[in-house]
Amino acid sequence: MLEGDLAMTTAARPEQGCTIHVCTACRRQREDLPEGYDQPGIALAAALSERMAGGDIAVVPVECLAVCKRPCTIALAADGKWTYLIGDLDTETHLDEIVGAAESFAASANGIVPWKERPASFRKGVVARVPPLPRQQGLNE
Amino acid sequence: MLEGDLAMTTAARPEQGCTIHVCTACRRQREDLPEGYDQPGIALAAALSERMAGGDIAVVPVECLAVCKRPCTIALAADGKWTYLIGDLDTETHLDEIVGAAESFAASANGIVPWKERPASFRKGVVARVPPLPRQQGLNE
């Protein structure tokens, strides 16, 4: 293996997994708190980071995914795949489902996981999806 | 210039512009039509393709962006930039604003166009946004 090949292999490794972007800005109404809200994405990002530690799925807290009305919102993304935005997620209720869905997404060829294999929270919570760029789909080649 | 450099320049050119993904699936209620709906994204994709012809902004019709409730929905995307999803757009009312917003997005460093420079339809219509992958932000390097 040439040095150039080795460098390429190393650089490509993260793309074998995926990234979970977690919105830490969106506010959830909480009458029981003095502020009247919490930011559940902060705890979700921390819990996901702990679960994903050492694997090839990156967890990245994000200031704002601009969904706002459906806390917590996350986005699953990977190079050359469809991106999925999912809202209405909660650490206590959905942590295992998010981990499973991210693993399915990472294992998929193009980011599209068959409907039946998606957890209920991902079926109900879909906010939007975006295809990979044309170059990555081979449309410009 | 070496042949390798030339190849790189050619391959990189599309990324100097951006891609407008246009959802052609979402249905808009139309009581005046026998079907009860139309699919306004089809006309929007055609109109945008005509306006963008010959430039470095690609227009790509997409089967479904999974937003559904806010036709037409589009996504602005480019390598290494934030992706923006915008809904509630209409060819007749917003074509010039979409063209202008796509040009601003293409000219921006990271996909984030200052709030004051966004047309009204893009301020009101934002569905979600997604950051570039960590590798593209230099977070993995």
Coordinates of C-alpha atoms in Angstrom, one line a residue:
Chain A
M1 CA 0.0 0.0 0.0
L2 CA 1.4 3.4 -1.0
E3 CA 1.5 6.2 1.5
G4 CA -1.2 8.1 -0.5
D5 CA -3.5 5.1 -0.2
L6 CA -3.1 4.9 3.5
A7 CA -3.9 8.5 4.0
M8 CA -7.1 8.1 2.0
T9 CA -8.1 5.1 4.1
T10 CA -7.6 7.0 7.3
A11 CA -9.5 10.1 6.1
A12 CA -12.4 8.0 4.9
R13 CA -13.0 6.1 8.1
P14 CA -15.5 8.5 9.8
E15 CA -17.8 8.1 6.8
Q16 CA -18.3 4.5 7.5
G17 CA -20.4 5.6 10.4
C18 CA -22.6 8.7 10.6
T19 CA -23.1 11.9 12.5
I20 CA -26.0 12.6 14.9
H21 CA -26.5 16.4 15.1
V22 CA -28.5 17.2 18.3
C23 CA -30.2 20.5 18.7
T24 CA -29.4 21.9 22.1
A25 CA -31.3 25.2 21.6
C26 CA -34.9 24.2 21.3
R27 CA -37.0 24.9 24.4
R28 CA -39.6 22.5 25.8
Q29 CA -42.4 24.0 27.9
R30 CA -42.0 23.1 31.6
E31 CA -44.6 24.7 33.9
D32 CA -42.8 23.1 36.9
L33 CA -39.6 25.1 36.3
P34 CA -39.1 28.7 37.3
E35 CA -37.9 29.5 33.7
G36 CA -41.0 27.8 32.2
Y37 CA -38.9 25.7 29.9
D38 CA -35.9 23.3 29.7
Q39 CA -33.6 22.5 26.8
P40 CA -33.9 18.7 26.5
G41 CA -31.3 18.5 23.7
I42 CA -28.5 19.2 26.2
A43 CA -29.2 16.0 28.1
L44 CA -29.9 14.0 24.9
A45 CA -26.5 15.0 23.4
A46 CA -24.7 14.0 26.6
A47 CA -26.6 10.6 26.8
L48 CA -25.9 9.8 23.2
S49 CA -22.3 10.8 23.4
E50 CA -21.9 8.3 26.3
R51 CA -23.6 5.5 24.4
M52 CA -21.7 6.1 21.2
A53 CA -18.3 6.6 22.8
G54 CA -15.5 4.7 20.9
G55 CA -17.7 3.8 17.9
D56 CA -17.8 5.3 14.5
I57 CA -21.0 7.3 15.1
A58 CA -20.2 11.0 16.0
V59 CA -22.6 13.0 18.3
V60 CA -22.4 16.7 17.7
P61 CA -24.4 19.2 19.7
V62 CA -25.7 22.0 17.5
E63 CA -26.8 25.5 18.5
C64 CA -30.0 25.4 16.4
L65 CA -31.5 23.2 13.7
A66 CA -34.3 25.8 13.3
V67 CA -37.1 23.4 13.9
C68 CA -37.9 24.9 17.4
K69 CA -41.5 23.6 17.7
R70 CA -40.6 19.9 18.0
P71 CA -37.9 19.5 20.8
C72 CA -35.7 17.6 20.8
T73 CA -34.8 17.5 17.2
I74 CA -31.8 15.6 15.7
A75 CA -30.4 15.1 12.2
L76 CA -28.8 11.9 11.0
A77 CA -26.2 12.6 8.3
A78 CA -23.3 10.9 6.5
D79 CA -21.3 11.6 3.4
G80 CA -23.2 10.6 0.2
K81 CA -26.4 9.7 2.1
W82 CA -29.9 11.2 2.6
T83 CA -30.0 13.4 5.7
Y84 CA -33.0 12.7 8.1
L85 CA -34.4 15.3 10.5
I86 CA -36.4 13.8 13.4
G87 CA -38.2 15.8 16.1
D88 CA -40.3 15.1 19.3
L89 CA -37.6 13.0 20.8
D90 CA -36.9 12.5 24.5
T91 CA -33.9 11.1 26.3
E92 CA -35.9 9.0 28.8
T93 CA -38.3 7.5 26.3
H94 CA -36.3 7.3 23.0
L95 CA -32.6 6.8 23.8
D96 CA -32.5 3.2 22.7
E97 CA -34.6 3.9 19.6
I98 CA -32.3 6.7 18.5
V99 CA -29.2 4.5 19.0
G100 CA -30.8 1.7 17.0
A101 CA -32.0 4.1 14.2
A102 CA -28.5 5.7 14.0
E103 CA -26.9 2.2 13.7
S104 CA -29.4 1.3 10.9
F105 CA -28.7 4.5 9.2
A106 CA -25.0 4.0 9.4
A107 CA -25.3 0.5 8.0
S108 CA -27.6 1.6 5.1
A109 CA -26.3 2.1 1.6
N110 CA -27.9 5.5 1.0
G111 CA -29.4 6.6 4.4
I112 CA -32.9 5.3 3.5
V113 CA -33.8 2.7 6.2
P114 CA -36.9 0.6 5.2
W115 CA -40.1 2.0 6.9
K116 CA -40.8 -1.2 8.8
E117 CA -37.3 -1.2 10.3
R118 CA -37.7 2.4 11.7
P119 CA -38.7 2.8 15.4
A120 CA -42.1 4.4 16.0
S121 CA -40.5 7.6 17.2
F122 CA -38.7 8.0 13.8
R123 CA -41.9 7.2 11.8
K124 CA -43.9 9.8 13.7
G125 CA -41.2 12.4 14.2
V126 CA -39.9 12.9 10.7
V127 CA -39.5 16.7 10.1
A128 CA -37.8 16.5 6.7
R129 CA -35.2 14.7 4.7
V130 CA -32.6 15.9 2.1
P131 CA -30.9 13.8 -0.6
P132 CA -27.2 13.8 -1.1
L133 CA -25.7 16.3 -3.5
P134 CA -25.9 15.5 -7.2
R135 CA -22.2 14.9 -7.4
Q136 CA -22.5 12.2 -4.6
Q137 CA -25.4 10.6 -6.5
G138 CA -23.3 10.5 -9.7
L139 CA -25.7 12.9 -11.4
N140 CA -22.9 15.3 -12.4
E141 CA -20.5 12.7 -13.6
Chain B
M1 CA -0.9 23.5 -14.9
L2 CA -0.5 19.7 -14.6
E3 CA -3.2 17.4 -15.9
G4 CA -4.0 16.4 -12.3
D5 CA -4.6 20.0 -11.3
L6 CA -6.9 20.5 -14.3
A7 CA -9.0 17.4 -13.3
M8 CA -9.3 18.7 -9.8
T9 CA -10.5 22.1 -10.9
T10 CA -13.1 20.6 -13.2
A11 CA -14.4 18.3 -10.5
A12 CA -14.6 21.1 -7.9
R13 CA -16.5 23.5 -10.0
P14 CA -20.0 22.4 -9.1
E15 CA -19.2 23.1 -5.4
Q16 CA -18.7 26.8 -6.2
G17 CA -22.4 27.0 -6.7
C18 CA -25.1 25.1 -4.9
T19 CA -27.9 22.7 -5.4
I20 CA -31.6 23.5 -5.1
H21 CA -33.6 20.3 -4.3
V22 CA -37.2 20.9 -5.2
C23 CA -39.9 18.5 -3.7
T24 CA -42.2 17.5 -6.5
A25 CA -44.3 15.2 -4.4
C26 CA -46.1 17.4 -1.9
R27 CA -49.7 18.1 -2.6
R28 CA -51.4 21.5 -2.2
Q29 CA -55.1 21.6 -1.6
R30 CA -57.0 22.9 -4.7
E31 CA -60.8 22.7 -4.4
D32 CA -61.1 23.9 -8.0
L33 CA -59.4 20.9 -9.5
P34 CA -61.1 17.5 -9.9
E35 CA -58.3 15.7 -8.0
G36 CA -58.6 18.2 -5.1
Y37 CA -54.9 19.0 -5.2
D38 CA -52.0 20.0 -7.4
Q39 CA -48.2 19.3 -7.0
P40 CA -46.8 22.8 -7.3
G41 CA -43.2 21.6 -7.0
I42 CA -43.3 20.3 -10.5
A43 CA -43.8 23.8 -12.0
L44 CA -41.4 25.3 -9.5
A45 CA -38.6 22.9 -10.5
A46 CA -39.2 23.6 -14.2
A47 CA -39.2 27.4 -13.7
L48 CA -36.0 27.3 -11.5
S49 CA -34.3 25.1 -14.1
E50 CA -35.0 27.6 -16.8
R51 CA -33.8 30.5 -14.7
M52 CA -30.6 28.7 -13.6
A53 CA -29.7 27.3 -17.0
G54 CA -26.0 27.6 -17.8
G55 CA -25.0 28.8 -14.3
D56 CA -23.3 26.9 -11.4
I57 CA -26.5 26.4 -9.4
A58 CA -28.1 23.0 -10.0
V59 CA -31.8 22.4 -9.8
V60 CA -32.8 18.8 -8.8
P61 CA -36.4 17.7 -8.6
V62 CA -36.8 15.3 -5.6
E63 CA -39.5 12.7 -5.1
C64 CA -40.1 13.6 -1.5
L65 CA -38.4 15.8 1.1
A66 CA -40.9 14.5 3.8
V67 CA -42.2 17.9 4.8
C68 CA -45.6 17.3 3.1
K69 CA -47.6 20.0 5.0
R70 CA -45.8 23.0 3.6
P71 CA -45.8 22.8 -0.3
C72 CA -43.6 23.7 -2.1
T73 CA -40.6 22.8 0.0
I74 CA -37.0 23.2 -1.3
A75 CA -33.6 22.5 0.2
L76 CA -30.5 24.6 -0.5
A77 CA -27.3 22.5 -0.2
A78 CA -23.6 22.7 -1.0
D79 CA -20.5 20.8 0.0
G80 CA -19.2 21.9 3.3
K81 CA -22.1 24.3 4.0
W82 CA -25.2 24.3 6.2
T83 CA -28.3 22.9 4.4
Y84 CA -31.5 25.0 4.6
L85 CA -35.0 23.6 4.1
I86 CA -37.6 26.2 3.2
G87 CA -41.4 25.6 2.8
D88 CA -44.6 27.5 1.8
L89 CA -43.0 28.6 -1.5
D90 CA -44.9 29.3 -4.7
T91 CA -43.6 29.8 -8.3
E92 CA -45.8 32.8 -9.1
T93 CA -45.0 34.7 -5.9
H94 CA -41.5 33.6 -4.9
L95 CA -39.5 32.7 -8.0
D96 CA -37.3 35.8 -7.9
E97 CA -36.8 35.5 -4.1
I98 CA -35.7 31.9 -4.5
V99 CA -33.3 32.7 -7.2
G100 CA -31.8 35.6 -5.1
A101 CA -31.6 33.5 -2.0
A102 CA -29.9 30.6 -3.8
E103 CA -27.3 33.1 -5.2
S104 CA -26.7 34.5 -1.7
F105 CA -26.4 31.0 -0.4
A106 CA -23.9 30.0 -3.2
A107 CA -21.9 33.1 -2.5
S108 CA -21.8 32.6 1.3
A109 CA -18.8 31.0 3.0
N110 CA -20.8 28.5 5.1
G111 CA -24.4 28.6 3.9
I112 CA -25.5 31.0 6.6
V113 CA -26.9 34.2 4.9
P114 CA -27.4 37.1 7.3
W115 CA -31.0 37.4 8.5
K116 CA -31.5 40.9 7.0
E117 CA -30.4 39.7 3.6
R118 CA -32.9 36.8 3.4
P119 CA -36.1 37.4 1.5
A120 CA -39.4 37.4 3.6
S121 CA -40.4 34.0 2.2
F122 CA -37.2 32.5 3.5
R123 CA -37.5 34.1 7.0
K124 CA -41.1 32.8 7.4
G125 CA -40.7 29.5 5.5
V126 CA -37.7 27.9 7.3
V127 CA -38.5 24.3 8.1
A128 CA -35.1 23.2 9.4
R129 CA -31.3 23.6 8.8
V130 CA -28.5 21.1 9.1
P131 CA -24.8 21.8 9.7
P132 CA -22.1 20.4 7.4
L133 CA -20.5 17.1 8.6
P134 CA -17.9 17.4 11.3
R135 CA -15.1 16.4 8.9
Q136 CA -16.2 19.4 6.7
Q137 CA -16.1 21.7 9.7
G138 CA -12.6 20.5 10.6
L139 CA -13.9 18.9 13.9
N140 CA -12.4 15.5 13.0
E141 CA -9.1 16.8 11.9

